[in-house]
PDB file of C-alpha atoms and ligand atoms in Angstrom:
ATOM      1  CA  MET T1164     -22.223  31.732 -62.301  1.00 96.00           C
ATOM      2  CA  CYS T1165     -19.900  29.501 -64.361  1.00 98.00           C
ATOM      3  CA  ILE T1166     -16.585  28.119 -63.064  1.00 98.00           C
ATOM      4  CA  PHE T1167     -14.432  30.486 -65.126  1.00 98.00           C
ATOM      5  CA  CYS T1168     -16.485  33.504 -63.960  1.00 98.00           C
ATOM      6  CA  LYS T1169     -15.848  32.332 -60.393  1.00 98.00           C
ATOM      7  CA  ILE T1170     -12.103  32.046 -61.096  1.00 98.00           C
ATOM      8  CA  ALA T1171     -12.129  35.574 -62.585  1.00 98.00           C
ATOM      9  CA  LYS T1172     -13.838  36.849 -59.418  1.00 98.00           C
ATOM     10  CA  LYS T1173     -11.446  34.781 -57.228  1.00 98.00           C
ATOM     11  CA  GLU T1174     -14.365  32.902 -55.715  1.00 98.00           C
ATOM     12  CA  ILE T1175     -12.633  29.630 -56.518  1.00 97.00           C
ATOM     13  CA  PRO T1176      -8.850  29.223 -56.566  1.00 97.00           C
ATOM     14  CA  ALA T1177      -6.648  28.954 -59.624  1.00 98.00           C
ATOM     15  CA  GLU T1178      -2.958  29.405 -60.348  1.00 98.00           C
ATOM     16  CA  LEU T1179      -3.313  32.908 -61.713  1.00 98.00           C
ATOM     17  CA  LEU T1180      -0.480  34.040 -63.994  1.00 98.00           C
ATOM     18  CA  TYR T1181      -1.868  37.359 -65.219  1.00 98.00           C
ATOM     19  CA  GLU T1182      -4.878  39.652 -64.997  1.00 98.00           C
ATOM     20  CA  ASP T1183      -5.885  43.079 -66.183  1.00 98.00           C
ATOM     21  CA  ASP T1184      -9.146  44.935 -66.643  1.00 98.00           C
ATOM     22  CA  LEU T1185     -10.379  42.632 -69.423  1.00 98.00           C
ATOM     23  CA  VAL T1186      -8.772  39.212 -69.099  1.00 98.00           C
ATOM     24  CA  ALA T1187      -7.315  36.692 -66.652  1.00 98.00           C
ATOM     25  CA  ALA T1188      -4.882  33.831 -67.279  1.00 98.00           C
ATOM     26  CA  PHE T1189      -4.334  30.746 -65.139  1.00 98.00           C
ATOM     27  CA  LYS T1190      -2.871  27.248 -65.358  1.00 98.00           C
ATOM     28  CA  ASP T1191      -5.133  24.533 -66.683  1.00 98.00           C
ATOM     29  CA  ILE T1192      -6.133  22.168 -63.885  1.00 98.00           C
ATOM     30  CA  LYS T1193      -5.443  19.107 -66.075  1.00 96.00           C
ATOM     31  CA  PRO T1194      -2.494  20.074 -68.266  1.00 95.00           C
ATOM     32  CA  ILE T1195      -2.128  18.028 -71.443  1.00 93.00           C
ATOM     33  CA  VAL T1196       1.333  19.457 -72.204  1.00 94.00           C
ATOM     34  CA  PRO T1197       4.085  20.894 -69.929  1.00 96.00           C
ATOM     35  CA  VAL T1198       2.850  24.482 -70.399  1.00 97.00           C
ATOM     36  CA  HIS T1199      -0.949  24.688 -70.461  1.00 97.00           C
ATOM     37  CA  VAL T1200      -2.457  28.079 -69.676  1.00 98.00           C
ATOM     38  CA  LEU T1201      -5.997  29.342 -70.235  1.00 98.00           C
ATOM     39  CA  ILE T1202      -6.673  32.990 -71.083  1.00 99.00           C
ATOM     40  CA  ILE T1203     -10.267  34.063 -70.437  1.00 99.00           C
ATOM     41  CA  PRO T1204     -12.315  37.239 -70.702  1.00 98.00           C
ATOM     42  CA  LYS T1205     -13.362  38.430 -67.239  1.00 98.00           C
ATOM     43  CA  LYS T1206     -16.921  38.921 -68.469  1.00 98.00           C
ATOM     44  CA  HIS T1207     -18.983  35.892 -69.301  1.00 98.00           C
ATOM     45  CA  ILE T1208     -19.152  35.140 -73.025  1.00 98.00           C
ATOM     46  CA  GLU T1209     -20.018  31.573 -73.875  1.00 98.00           C
ATOM     47  CA  SER T1210     -17.961  31.058 -77.017  1.00 98.00           C
ATOM     48  CA  ILE T1211     -16.162  32.783 -79.866  1.00 98.00           C
ATOM     49  CA  ALA T1212     -19.446  32.398 -81.751  1.00 98.00           C
ATOM     50  CA  ASP T1213     -21.034  34.841 -79.273  1.00 98.00           C
ATOM     51  CA  LEU T1214     -18.457  37.624 -79.669  1.00 98.00           C
ATOM     52  CA  GLN T1215     -19.854  40.954 -80.799  1.00 98.00           C
ATOM     53  CA  ASP T1216     -18.196  43.777 -82.718  1.00 98.00           C
ATOM     54  CA  LYS T1217     -17.736  45.692 -79.454  1.00 98.00           C
ATOM     55  CA  ASP T1218     -15.583  42.811 -78.142  1.00 98.00           C
ATOM     56  CA  GLU T1219     -12.837  43.370 -80.716  1.00 98.00           C
ATOM     57  CA  VAL T1220     -10.382  44.867 -78.194  1.00 98.00           C
ATOM     58  CA  LEU T1221     -11.073  42.022 -75.779  1.00 98.00           C
ATOM     59  CA  ALA T1222     -10.493  39.403 -78.478  1.00 98.00           C
ATOM     60  CA  GLY T1223      -7.183  41.019 -79.414  1.00 98.00           C
ATOM     61  CA  ARG T1224      -6.165  41.300 -75.774  1.00 98.00           C
ATOM     62  CA  MET T1225      -6.470  37.540 -75.291  1.00 98.00           C
ATOM     63  CA  ILE T1226      -3.939  36.919 -78.061  1.00 98.00           C
ATOM     64  CA  MET T1227      -1.522  39.614 -76.876  1.00 98.00           C
ATOM     65  CA  VAL T1228      -1.639  38.240 -73.320  1.00 98.00           C
ATOM     66  CA  ALA T1229      -0.988  34.706 -74.607  1.00 98.00           C
ATOM     67  CA  LYS T1230       2.041  36.034 -76.469  1.00 98.00           C
ATOM     68  CA  LYS T1231       3.401  37.796 -73.359  1.00 98.00           C
ATOM     69  CA  ILE T1232       2.872  34.771 -71.112  1.00 98.00           C
ATOM     70  CA  ALA T1233       4.700  32.599 -73.665  1.00 98.00           C
ATOM     71  CA  GLN T1234       7.617  35.045 -73.507  1.00 98.00           C
ATOM     72  CA  ASN T1235       7.570  35.050 -69.676  1.00 98.00           C
ATOM     73  CA  LEU T1236       7.556  31.257 -69.585  1.00 98.00           C
ATOM     74  CA  ASN T1237      10.426  31.101 -72.094  1.00 98.00           C
ATOM     75  CA  ILE T1238       8.624  29.065 -74.741  1.00 98.00           C
ATOM     76  CA  SER T1239       8.398  31.867 -77.270  1.00 98.00           C
ATOM     77  CA  GLU T1240      11.455  30.925 -79.304  1.00 97.00           C
ATOM     78  CA  LYS T1241      10.698  27.218 -79.497  1.00 96.00           C
ATOM     79  CA  GLY T1242       7.053  27.882 -80.304  1.00 97.00           C
ATOM     80  CA  TYR T1243       3.634  26.950 -79.005  1.00 97.00           C
ATOM     81  CA  LYS T1244       0.039  26.477 -80.046  1.00 96.00           C
ATOM     82  CA  LEU T1245      -2.952  28.749 -79.410  1.00 97.00           C
ATOM     83  CA  LEU T1246      -6.334  27.050 -79.543  1.00 97.00           C
ATOM     84  CA  PHE T1247      -9.965  28.098 -79.258  1.00 98.00           C
ATOM     85  CA  ARG T1248     -12.500  25.300 -79.199  1.00 97.00           C
ATOM     86  CA  VAL T1249     -15.892  26.575 -80.342  1.00 98.00           C
ATOM     87  CA  GLY T1250     -19.135  24.791 -79.558  1.00 98.00           C
ATOM     88  CA  ARG T1251     -19.993  21.122 -79.730  1.00 96.00           C
ATOM     89  CA  ASP T1252     -18.240  20.175 -82.942  1.00 95.00           C
ATOM     90  CA  GLY T1253     -15.188  22.145 -81.815  1.00 96.00           C
ATOM     91  CA  GLY T1254     -15.013  20.052 -78.645  1.00 95.00           C
ATOM     92  CA  GLN T1255     -15.599  22.968 -76.269  1.00 98.00           C
ATOM     93  CA  GLU T1256     -16.453  21.693 -72.785  1.00 97.00           C
ATOM     94  CA  MET T1257     -16.327  24.861 -70.646  1.00 98.00           C
ATOM     95  CA  PRO T1258     -19.046  27.308 -71.740  1.00 98.00           C
ATOM     96  CA  HIS T1259     -16.935  30.454 -71.165  1.00 98.00           C
ATOM     97  CA  ILE T1260     -14.442  31.558 -73.837  1.00 98.00           C
ATOM     98  CA  HIS T1261     -10.909  30.377 -73.144  1.00 98.00           C
ATOM     99  CA  LEU T1262      -7.781  30.509 -75.253  1.00 98.00           C
ATOM    100  CA  HIS T1263      -5.481  27.529 -74.668  1.00 98.00           C
ATOM    101  CA  LEU T1264      -1.755  28.333 -74.646  1.00 98.00           C
ATOM    102  CA  LEU T1265      -0.007  25.006 -75.210  1.00 97.00           C
ATOM    103  CA  GLY T1266       3.728  24.472 -75.255  1.00 97.00           C
ATOM    104  CA  GLY T1267       6.861  23.190 -73.602  1.00 95.00           C
ATOM    105  CA  ALA T1268       7.051  20.161 -75.894  1.00 92.00           C
ATOM    106  CA  ARG T1269       6.795  19.344 -79.575  1.00 90.00           C
ATOM    107  CA  LEU T1270       3.036  19.096 -80.058  1.00 87.00           C
ATOM    108  CA  SER T1271       1.283  16.530 -82.177  1.00 84.00           C
ATOM    109  CA  GLU T1272      -1.217  17.840 -84.701  1.00 83.00           C
ATOM    110  CA  ASN T1273      -4.125  16.248 -82.849  1.00 80.00           C
ATOM    111  CA  ILE T1274      -4.438  17.535 -79.321  1.00 75.00           C
ATOM    112  CA  ARG T1275      -7.302  15.618 -77.711  1.00 73.00           C
ATOM    113  CA  PRO T1276      -8.979  14.521 -80.940  1.00 61.00           C
ATOM    114  CA  VAL T1277     -12.749  14.260 -80.700  1.00 54.00           C
TER     115      VAL T1277
HETATM  116  P1  LIG D1318     -12.264  22.951 -73.486  1.00 63.42           P
HETATM  117  O1  LIG D1318     -12.363  21.467 -73.657  1.00 63.42           O
HETATM  118  O2  LIG D1318     -11.565  23.638 -74.610  1.00 63.42           O
HETATM  119  O3  LIG D1318     -13.594  23.568 -73.135  1.00 63.42           O
HETATM  120  O4  LIG D1318     -11.278  23.160 -72.263  1.00 63.42           O
HETATM  121  C1  LIG D1318     -11.674  23.297 -70.948  1.00 63.42           C
HETATM  122  C2  LIG D1318     -10.417  23.268 -70.121  1.00 63.42           C
HETATM  123  O5  LIG D1318     -10.705  23.803 -68.843  1.00 63.42           O
HETATM  124  C3  LIG D1318      -9.846  21.854 -69.892  1.00 63.42           C
HETATM  125  O6  LIG D1318      -8.508  21.801 -70.388  1.00 63.42           O
HETATM  126  C4  LIG D1318      -9.919  21.691 -68.373  1.00 63.42           C
HETATM  127  O7  LIG D1318      -8.827  20.945 -67.855  1.00 63.42           O
HETATM  128  C5  LIG D1318      -9.913  23.127 -67.886  1.00 63.42           C
HETATM  129  N1  LIG D1318     -10.511  23.359 -66.588  1.00 63.42           N
HETATM  130  C6  LIG D1318     -11.714  22.942 -66.153  1.00 63.42           C
HETATM  131  N2  LIG D1318     -11.943  23.354 -64.888  1.00 63.42           N
HETATM  132  C7  LIG D1318     -10.848  24.071 -64.519  1.00 63.42           C
HETATM  133  C8  LIG D1318     -10.459  24.764 -63.334  1.00 63.42           C
HETATM  134  N3  LIG D1318     -11.260  24.809 -62.251  1.00 63.42           N
HETATM  135  N4  LIG D1318      -9.266  25.386 -63.316  1.00 63.42           N
HETATM  136  C9  LIG D1318      -8.450  25.332 -64.383  1.00 63.42           C
HETATM  137  N5  LIG D1318      -8.747  24.709 -65.531  1.00 63.42           N
HETATM  138  C10 LIG D1318      -9.921  24.074 -65.597  1.00 63.42           C
HETATM  139 ZN1  LIG D1319     -18.511  32.522 -67.205  1.00 63.42          ZN
END
């Protein structure tokens, strides 16, 4: 089982900020900006490239949860960045879909350039 599946099943610890039937959200272990949250599907899907038509609700849920967490953390008005890395050329290192919520500072255009 991959690390993010284990976090979703609470088999390894994480600073969980939100969960529902489809997704979980937790703080990134190595934040690159003051607010760095990852939103993941609870079921294992390797990347956005592996999403199927039946995952449309799940894909939308990730964005809506990111929006709500940004509101809860009071960065909504100032703004933030949402980022999916996809596959090797996209710089994806964890092989389980995760949406980065990045904020709390003015962000440069190149976050961790590859
Ligand atoms: P990516 O490069 O887009 O695949 O991002 C993977 C992210 O997962 C990185 O920002 C890591 O810091 C983060 N990460 C890896 N392991 C953990 C963990 N156990 N808990 C929280 N975040 C993690
Ligand atoms: Zn997984």
